[in-house]
Amino acid sequence: MNLEQALQLLKDKGYKYTGKREEMLKICADERRYLSARDIMERMRGNYPSLSFDTVYRNISTFVNLGILEETEFDGEGKFRLSCSTTGHHHHIICTSCGKTISVPHCPMTVMPNVAEDFVVTGHKFEVYGTCKACNE
Amino acid sequence: MNLEQALQLLKDKGYKYTGKREEMLKICADERRYLSARDIMERMRGNYPSLSFDTVYRNISTFVNLGILEETEFDGEGKFRLSCSTTGHHHHIICTSCGKTISVPHCPMTVMPNVAEDFVVTGHKFEVYGTCKACNE
DNA sequence: TATTAAATAGGAATTATTACGATTATGCAA
DNA sequence: TTGCATAATCGTAATAATTCCTATTTAATA
């Protein structure tokens, strides 16, 4: 997904256009890696010095619900990135230092032995963590 | 791992025996599923009404470092369980309602394409979430 | 039994996130 | 273009999980 698609989707769904929403999405589109809510707030402070937590968290939540952002959680906080263009279901190798990702189309669920007949499976998480080349230097 | 092994390991490593540590481990050994720090505290309040956060969190941290407890994180909080007897590396299917688990010896890393030559891989997480039979009723 | 270092209590501090009433701004229709 | 209804935002308080800190207590052992 790119910025234009994200803004169009918001419009189609009847959400109002605001400068803050555009800037949030712009930041995510420019960086294309996992950012925390605080990361996003910090990058917006220049243009919107009086930005509220509420605005950022509520908009993030909206974007996640619409599929504009992908969400995960590690190091004790939520992380968000613009949904990958990778078609369909995928996983990530994630740099825990800068949030940069590599997409992995391979999903372990396809080869999971069906040991869980007693479980109603609602989801799964497969992530590989490490540090990227740039962060290693 | 069982209660006796855990207590022995603590002793071998030079940690002091305390009733609180034994009870924490007893709770984990009896339940054998993922519990939050708060879950553990609540179960101890009867015997130790003046139990401190610090005690629980510090002991959990000690136990995790010694490999007595396995740690994960979902629903915004840390979860802990007595290390499985399953030999070696494994993953879990986890009931997000009660913390009950099923061990899965299969690890997706063994079949991961090596797309990460630019990454120094430090870890990974593979968990399947759902609700168990008992919680579904 | 006395000593010493580890463990704990009690509560304050931190951090991430959510909640909420008051205010402001967007989209739309007259 | 203006006014209206409602969504979005602000400012801040509330929550919730976790960590930190100091005085006190306790387990191990000499």
Short mmCIF file of C-alpha atoms (C1' of nucleotides) in Angstrom, two decimals:
data_model
loop_
_atom_site.label_atom_id
_atom_site.label_comp_id
_atom_site.label_asym_id
_atom_site.label_seq_id
_atom_site.Cartn_x
_atom_site.Cartn_y
_atom_site.Cartn_z
CA MET A 1 0.00 0.00 0.00
CA ASN A 2 1.09 3.56 -0.61
CA LEU A 3 0.07 6.96 0.71
CA GLU A 4 -2.46 7.66 -2.04
CA GLN A 5 -4.18 4.31 -1.61
CA ALA A 6 -4.36 4.80 2.14
CA LEU A 7 -5.90 8.27 1.85
CA GLN A 8 -8.35 7.04 -0.77
CA LEU A 9 -9.40 4.17 1.46
CA LEU A 10 -10.02 6.57 4.35
CA LYS A 11 -12.14 8.75 2.10
CA ASP A 12 -14.09 5.80 0.70
CA LYS A 13 -14.90 4.64 4.19
CA GLY A 14 -16.27 8.04 5.10
CA TYR A 15 -13.46 9.20 7.36
CA LYS A 16 -12.64 12.89 7.31
CA TYR A 17 -9.49 14.24 5.83
CA THR A 18 -7.19 15.92 8.33
CA GLY A 19 -3.63 17.12 8.06
CA LYS A 20 -2.65 14.99 11.01
CA ARG A 21 -3.91 11.82 9.41
CA GLU A 22 -2.10 12.59 6.21
CA GLU A 23 1.12 13.30 8.04
CA MET A 24 0.86 10.11 10.08
CA LEU A 25 0.41 8.09 6.91
CA LYS A 26 3.13 10.05 5.14
CA ILE A 27 5.58 9.18 7.90
CA CYS A 28 4.64 5.51 7.69
CA ALA A 29 4.84 5.54 3.90
CA ASP A 30 8.24 7.23 3.91
CA GLU A 31 9.76 4.93 6.50
CA ARG A 32 8.14 1.62 5.66
CA ARG A 33 9.29 -0.01 8.86
CA TYR A 34 7.87 -0.69 12.30
CA LEU A 35 7.45 2.46 14.38
CA SER A 36 6.03 2.88 17.85
CA ALA A 37 3.29 5.39 18.64
CA ARG A 38 5.96 7.51 20.30
CA ASP A 39 8.16 7.35 17.18
CA ILE A 40 5.29 8.71 15.13
CA MET A 41 4.47 11.42 17.66
CA GLU A 42 8.06 12.60 17.77
CA ARG A 43 8.20 12.95 14.01
CA MET A 44 5.01 15.04 14.06
CA ARG A 45 5.96 17.36 16.87
CA GLY A 46 7.62 19.77 14.42
CA ASN A 47 4.46 20.40 12.43
CA TYR A 48 1.99 19.78 15.25
CA PRO A 49 3.53 20.85 18.54
CA SER A 50 0.29 20.39 20.47
CA LEU A 51 -0.50 16.92 19.16
CA SER A 52 -2.42 14.77 21.59
CA PHE A 53 -1.73 11.15 22.51
CA ASP A 54 -5.35 10.45 21.92
CA THR A 55 -5.16 11.58 18.31
CA VAL A 56 -2.20 9.40 17.50
CA TYR A 57 -3.45 6.28 19.24
CA ARG A 58 -6.99 6.64 17.92
CA ASN A 59 -5.83 7.17 14.37
CA ILE A 60 -3.41 4.27 14.58
CA SER A 61 -6.27 2.11 15.77
CA THR A 62 -8.43 3.28 12.86
CA PHE A 63 -5.66 2.58 10.36
CA VAL A 64 -5.07 -0.89 11.76
CA ASN A 65 -8.78 -1.70 11.60
CA LEU A 66 -8.88 -0.61 7.96
CA GLY A 67 -5.83 -2.69 7.11
CA ILE A 68 -3.76 0.37 6.28
CA LEU A 69 -1.24 -0.41 9.01
CA GLU A 70 0.14 -3.74 10.13
CA GLU A 71 0.51 -4.12 13.88
CA THR A 72 2.80 -6.15 16.06
CA GLU A 73 4.14 -6.00 19.57
CA PHE A 74 7.61 -6.50 20.96
CA ASP A 75 9.85 -4.89 23.55
CA GLY A 76 6.74 -4.14 25.54
CA GLU A 77 5.10 -1.79 23.08
CA GLY A 78 2.96 -1.80 19.98
CA LYS A 79 4.69 -1.29 16.64
CA PHE A 80 3.10 -0.26 13.36
CA ARG A 81 4.05 -0.08 9.72
CA LEU A 82 2.29 0.64 6.44
CA SER A 83 0.84 -2.60 5.13
CA CYS A 84 3.31 -4.29 2.84
CA SER A 85 2.65 -4.49 -0.85
CA THR A 86 3.50 -8.16 -0.53
CA THR A 87 0.37 -9.82 -1.75
CA GLY A 88 -1.45 -11.84 0.82
CA HIS A 89 -0.37 -13.38 4.05
CA HIS A 90 3.26 -12.98 5.04
CA HIS A 91 5.62 -12.65 7.97
CA HIS A 92 8.62 -10.49 8.78
CA ILE A 93 12.20 -10.50 9.76
CA ILE A 94 12.44 -7.42 11.95
CA CYS A 95 15.38 -5.32 13.03
CA THR A 96 14.72 -4.72 16.73
CA SER A 97 16.94 -1.67 16.61
CA CYS A 98 15.38 0.36 13.78
CA GLY A 99 12.20 -1.53 12.88
CA LYS A 100 13.30 -2.32 9.32
CA THR A 101 11.74 -5.47 7.91
CA ILE A 102 12.20 -8.15 5.30
CA SER A 103 9.05 -9.90 4.17
CA VAL A 104 8.85 -13.67 4.28
CA PRO A 105 6.07 -15.22 2.24
CA HIS A 106 6.61 -18.59 3.91
CA CYS A 107 4.07 -19.28 6.65
CA PRO A 108 4.66 -22.05 9.21
CA MET A 109 0.94 -22.69 9.56
CA THR A 110 0.86 -24.43 6.19
CA VAL A 111 3.08 -27.20 7.49
CA MET A 112 1.85 -27.26 11.07
CA PRO A 113 0.84 -30.74 12.20
CA ASN A 114 -2.81 -30.63 13.16
CA VAL A 115 -2.23 -31.31 16.84
CA ALA A 116 -4.81 -28.78 17.85
CA GLU A 117 -8.14 -30.43 17.24
CA ASP A 118 -9.15 -29.34 20.73
CA PHE A 119 -8.28 -25.72 19.98
CA VAL A 120 -10.19 -23.17 17.99
CA VAL A 121 -7.28 -21.36 16.39
CA THR A 122 -7.79 -17.62 16.17
CA GLY A 123 -4.39 -16.42 15.07
CA HIS A 124 -0.67 -16.91 15.05
CA LYS A 125 2.52 -14.94 15.19
CA PHE A 126 5.78 -15.75 13.47
CA GLU A 127 8.51 -13.17 13.57
CA VAL A 128 12.27 -13.39 13.27
CA TYR A 129 14.20 -10.79 15.22
CA GLY A 130 17.67 -9.48 14.66
CA THR A 131 19.67 -6.44 13.70
CA CYS A 132 20.06 -5.21 10.15
CA LYS A 133 23.30 -4.43 8.37
CA ALA A 134 23.08 -0.69 8.98
CA CYS A 135 22.39 -1.13 12.69
CA ASN A 136 25.25 -3.60 13.04
CA GLU A 137 27.82 -1.07 11.88
CA MET B 1 10.86 -29.28 34.81
CA ASN B 2 9.13 -29.89 38.11
CA LEU B 3 9.04 -28.14 41.49
CA GLU B 4 11.85 -30.17 43.01
CA GLN B 5 14.17 -29.59 40.07
CA ALA B 6 13.45 -25.88 40.14
CA LEU B 7 14.16 -25.57 43.86
CA GLN B 8 17.32 -27.64 43.50
CA LEU B 9 18.51 -25.41 40.67
CA LEU B 10 17.94 -22.30 42.78
CA LYS B 11 19.93 -23.85 45.63
CA ASP B 12 22.75 -24.96 43.34
CA LYS B 13 23.05 -21.47 41.96
CA GLY B 14 23.37 -20.02 45.44
CA TYR B 15 19.95 -18.42 45.72
CA LYS B 16 18.32 -18.42 49.12
CA TYR B 17 15.33 -20.54 49.92
CA THR B 18 12.24 -18.52 50.81
CA GLY B 19 8.65 -19.51 51.28
CA LYS B 20 7.58 -17.00 48.65
CA ARG B 21 9.84 -18.46 46.02
CA GLU B 22 8.65 -21.96 46.77
CA GLU B 23 5.03 -20.87 46.57
CA MET B 24 5.58 -19.05 43.28
CA LEU B 25 7.13 -22.14 41.79
CA LYS B 26 4.48 -24.36 43.32
CA ILE B 27 1.77 -22.32 41.64
CA CYS B 28 3.56 -22.55 38.29
CA ALA B 29 4.18 -26.27 38.71
CA ASP B 30 0.56 -26.94 39.65
CA GLU B 31 -0.89 -24.92 36.79
CA ARG B 32 1.57 -25.59 33.99
CA ARG B 33 0.19 -22.85 31.79
CA TYR B 34 0.95 -19.24 31.05
CA LEU B 35 0.19 -16.91 33.95
CA SER B 36 0.71 -13.19 34.26
CA ALA B 37 2.56 -11.61 37.17
CA ARG B 38 -0.80 -10.49 38.48
CA ASP B 39 -2.20 -14.02 38.22
CA ILE B 40 0.63 -15.26 40.39
CA MET B 41 0.25 -12.43 42.90
CA GLU B 42 -3.46 -13.07 43.29
CA ARG B 43 -2.88 -16.73 44.03
CA MET B 44 -0.34 -15.82 46.71
CA ARG B 45 -2.37 -13.16 48.47
CA GLY B 46 -3.98 -15.75 50.72
CA ASN B 47 -0.72 -16.92 52.24
CA TYR B 48 1.17 -13.64 51.85
CA PRO B 49 -1.23 -10.73 52.19
CA SER B 50 1.54 -8.14 52.21
CA LEU B 51 3.37 -9.47 49.16
CA SER B 52 5.18 -6.80 47.17
CA PHE B 53 5.12 -6.30 43.39
CA ASP B 54 8.84 -6.11 43.49
CA THR B 55 9.20 -9.55 45.01
CA VAL B 56 7.08 -11.20 42.37
CA TYR B 57 8.61 -9.41 39.41
CA ARG B 58 12.17 -9.85 40.65
CA ASN B 59 11.70 -13.52 41.33
CA ILE B 60 10.03 -14.08 37.98
CA SER B 61 13.00 -12.41 36.34
CA THR B 62 15.39 -14.63 38.27
CA PHE B 63 13.46 -17.75 37.31
CA VAL B 64 13.42 -16.75 33.64
CA ASN B 65 17.15 -16.10 33.66
CA LEU B 66 17.78 -19.54 35.16
CA GLY B 67 15.53 -21.20 32.60
CA ILE B 68 13.04 -22.28 35.23
CA LEU B 69 10.25 -20.29 33.63
CA GLU B 70 9.47 -19.72 29.96
CA GLU B 71 8.41 -16.21 29.08
CA THR B 72 6.25 -14.75 26.38
CA GLU B 73 4.19 -11.65 25.84
CA PHE B 74 0.71 -11.15 24.44
CA ASP B 75 -2.35 -9.06 25.21
CA GLY B 76 0.00 -6.36 26.40
CA GLU B 77 1.54 -8.20 29.31
CA GLY B 78 4.25 -10.71 30.10
CA LYS B 79 3.19 -14.32 30.64
CA PHE B 80 5.16 -17.07 32.33
CA ARG B 81 5.00 -20.80 32.75
CA LEU B 82 7.19 -23.50 34.19
CA SER B 83 9.60 -24.68 31.51
CA CYS B 84 8.14 -27.60 29.62
CA SER B 85 9.60 -31.03 30.01
CA THR B 86 9.61 -31.15 26.22
CA THR B 87 13.23 -31.74 25.41
CA GLY B 88 14.89 -28.96 23.52
CA HIS B 89 13.53 -26.17 21.42
CA HIS B 90 9.79 -26.02 20.93
CA HIS B 91 6.84 -23.71 20.41
CA HIS B 92 3.32 -23.47 21.78
CA ILE B 93 -0.30 -23.36 20.88
CA ILE B 94 -1.70 -21.10 23.56
CA CYS B 95 -5.22 -20.57 24.85
CA THR B 96 -5.51 -16.81 25.14
CA SER B 97 -8.30 -17.22 27.63
CA CYS B 98 -6.72 -19.47 30.26
CA GLY B 99 -3.06 -19.74 29.21
CA LYS B 100 -3.16 -23.50 28.64
CA THR B 101 -0.65 -24.72 26.09
CA ILE B 102 0.11 -27.53 23.70
CA SER B 103 3.74 -28.00 22.79
CA VAL B 104 4.79 -28.08 19.15
CA PRO B 105 8.23 -29.53 18.47
CA HIS B 106 8.12 -28.25 14.89
CA CYS B 107 10.14 -25.05 14.44
CA PRO B 108 9.68 -22.87 11.35
CA MET B 109 13.30 -21.72 11.46
CA THR B 110 14.49 -25.09 10.18
CA VAL B 111 12.75 -24.51 6.86
CA MET B 112 13.18 -20.75 6.66
CA PRO B 113 14.73 -19.64 3.39
CA ASN B 114 17.97 -17.88 4.16
CA VAL B 115 16.79 -14.48 2.98
CA ALA B 116 18.44 -12.78 5.89
CA GLU B 117 22.09 -12.66 4.99
CA ASP B 118 22.02 -8.96 5.85
CA PHE B 119 20.52 -9.65 9.27
CA VAL B 120 22.17 -10.98 12.37
CA VAL B 121 19.33 -13.08 13.69
CA THR B 122 18.98 -12.95 17.46
CA GLY B 123 15.71 -14.74 18.03
CA HIS B 124 12.29 -15.64 16.79
CA LYS B 125 8.78 -16.15 18.01
CA PHE B 126 6.24 -18.62 16.72
CA GLU B 127 3.02 -18.99 18.63
CA VAL B 128 -0.43 -20.16 17.67
CA TYR B 129 -3.29 -18.55 19.54
CA GLY B 130 -6.77 -19.82 20.13
CA THR B 131 -9.16 -21.03 22.77
CA CYS B 132 -9.08 -24.47 24.30
CA LYS B 133 -11.96 -26.89 24.57
CA ALA B 134 -12.77 -25.99 28.17
CA CYS B 135 -12.78 -22.26 27.42
CA ASN B 136 -15.00 -22.76 24.39
CA GLU B 137 -17.80 -24.26 26.43
"C1'" DT C 1 24.61 -16.91 68.18
"C1'" DA C 2 26.44 -13.07 65.40
"C1'" DT C 3 27.37 -11.51 60.94
"C1'" DT C 4 26.53 -10.40 56.28
"C1'" DA C 5 24.53 -10.26 52.07
"C1'" DA C 6 20.32 -11.36 49.86
"C1'" DA C 7 15.37 -10.84 49.94
"C1'" DT C 8 11.31 -8.26 50.90
"C1'" DA C 9 7.87 -4.45 52.00
"C1'" DG C 10 5.90 -0.41 50.90
"C1'" DG C 11 5.34 2.86 48.00
"C1'" DA C 12 6.96 6.15 44.50
"C1'" DA C 13 8.32 6.58 39.70
"C1'" DT C 14 8.06 5.20 34.80
"C1'" DT C 15 6.07 3.98 30.64
"C1'" DA C 16 2.52 2.71 27.41
"C1'" DT C 17 -2.07 3.19 26.63
"C1'" DT C 18 -6.96 4.50 27.18
"C1'" DA C 19 -10.69 7.56 28.65
"C1'" DC C 20 -13.28 11.75 28.62
"C1'" DG C 21 -15.33 16.43 28.62
"C1'" DA C 22 -14.63 20.64 26.19
"C1'" DT C 23 -13.29 22.69 21.98
"C1'" DT C 24 -12.34 22.85 17.04
"C1'" DA C 25 -12.70 21.58 12.28
"C1'" DT C 26 -14.50 18.87 8.33
"C1'" DG C 27 -18.06 17.59 5.06
"C1'" DC C 28 -22.30 18.64 3.42
"C1'" DA C 29 -26.54 20.86 2.53
"C1'" DA C 30 -29.37 24.94 2.33
"C1'" DT D 1 -20.97 31.03 1.16
"C1'" DT D 2 -22.78 30.07 5.48
"C1'" DG D 3 -24.54 27.20 9.07
"C1'" DC D 4 -25.09 22.77 11.01
"C1'" DA D 5 -24.20 18.10 12.64
"C1'" DT D 6 -20.85 15.21 13.66
"C1'" DA D 7 -16.22 13.65 13.66
"C1'" DA D 8 -11.65 14.83 15.18
"C1'" DT D 9 -8.68 16.84 18.38
"C1'" DC D 10 -6.81 18.81 22.72
"C1'" DG D 11 -5.51 18.67 27.30
"C1'" DT D 12 -5.35 16.10 30.85
"C1'" DA D 13 -6.70 12.52 34.01
"C1'" DA D 14 -7.02 7.63 34.70
"C1'" DT D 15 -5.29 2.80 34.09
"C1'" DA D 16 -2.29 -0.75 33.99
"C1'" DA D 17 2.06 -3.14 33.80
"C1'" DT D 18 6.46 -2.81 35.34
"C1'" DT D 19 10.64 -0.92 37.51
"C1'" DC D 20 13.06 1.59 41.03
"C1'" DC D 21 14.45 2.83 45.73
"C1'" DT D 22 15.28 2.74 50.73
"C1'" DA D 23 14.59 0.86 55.10
"C1'" DT D 24 13.84 -3.43 57.21
"C1'" DT D 25 13.84 -8.38 57.63
"C1'" DT D 26 15.63 -12.90 56.96
"C1'" DA D 27 18.36 -16.96 55.32
"C1'" DA D 28 22.83 -19.01 55.13
"C1'" DT D 29 27.08 -19.81 57.48
"C1'" DA D 30 31.07 -18.83 60.28
#
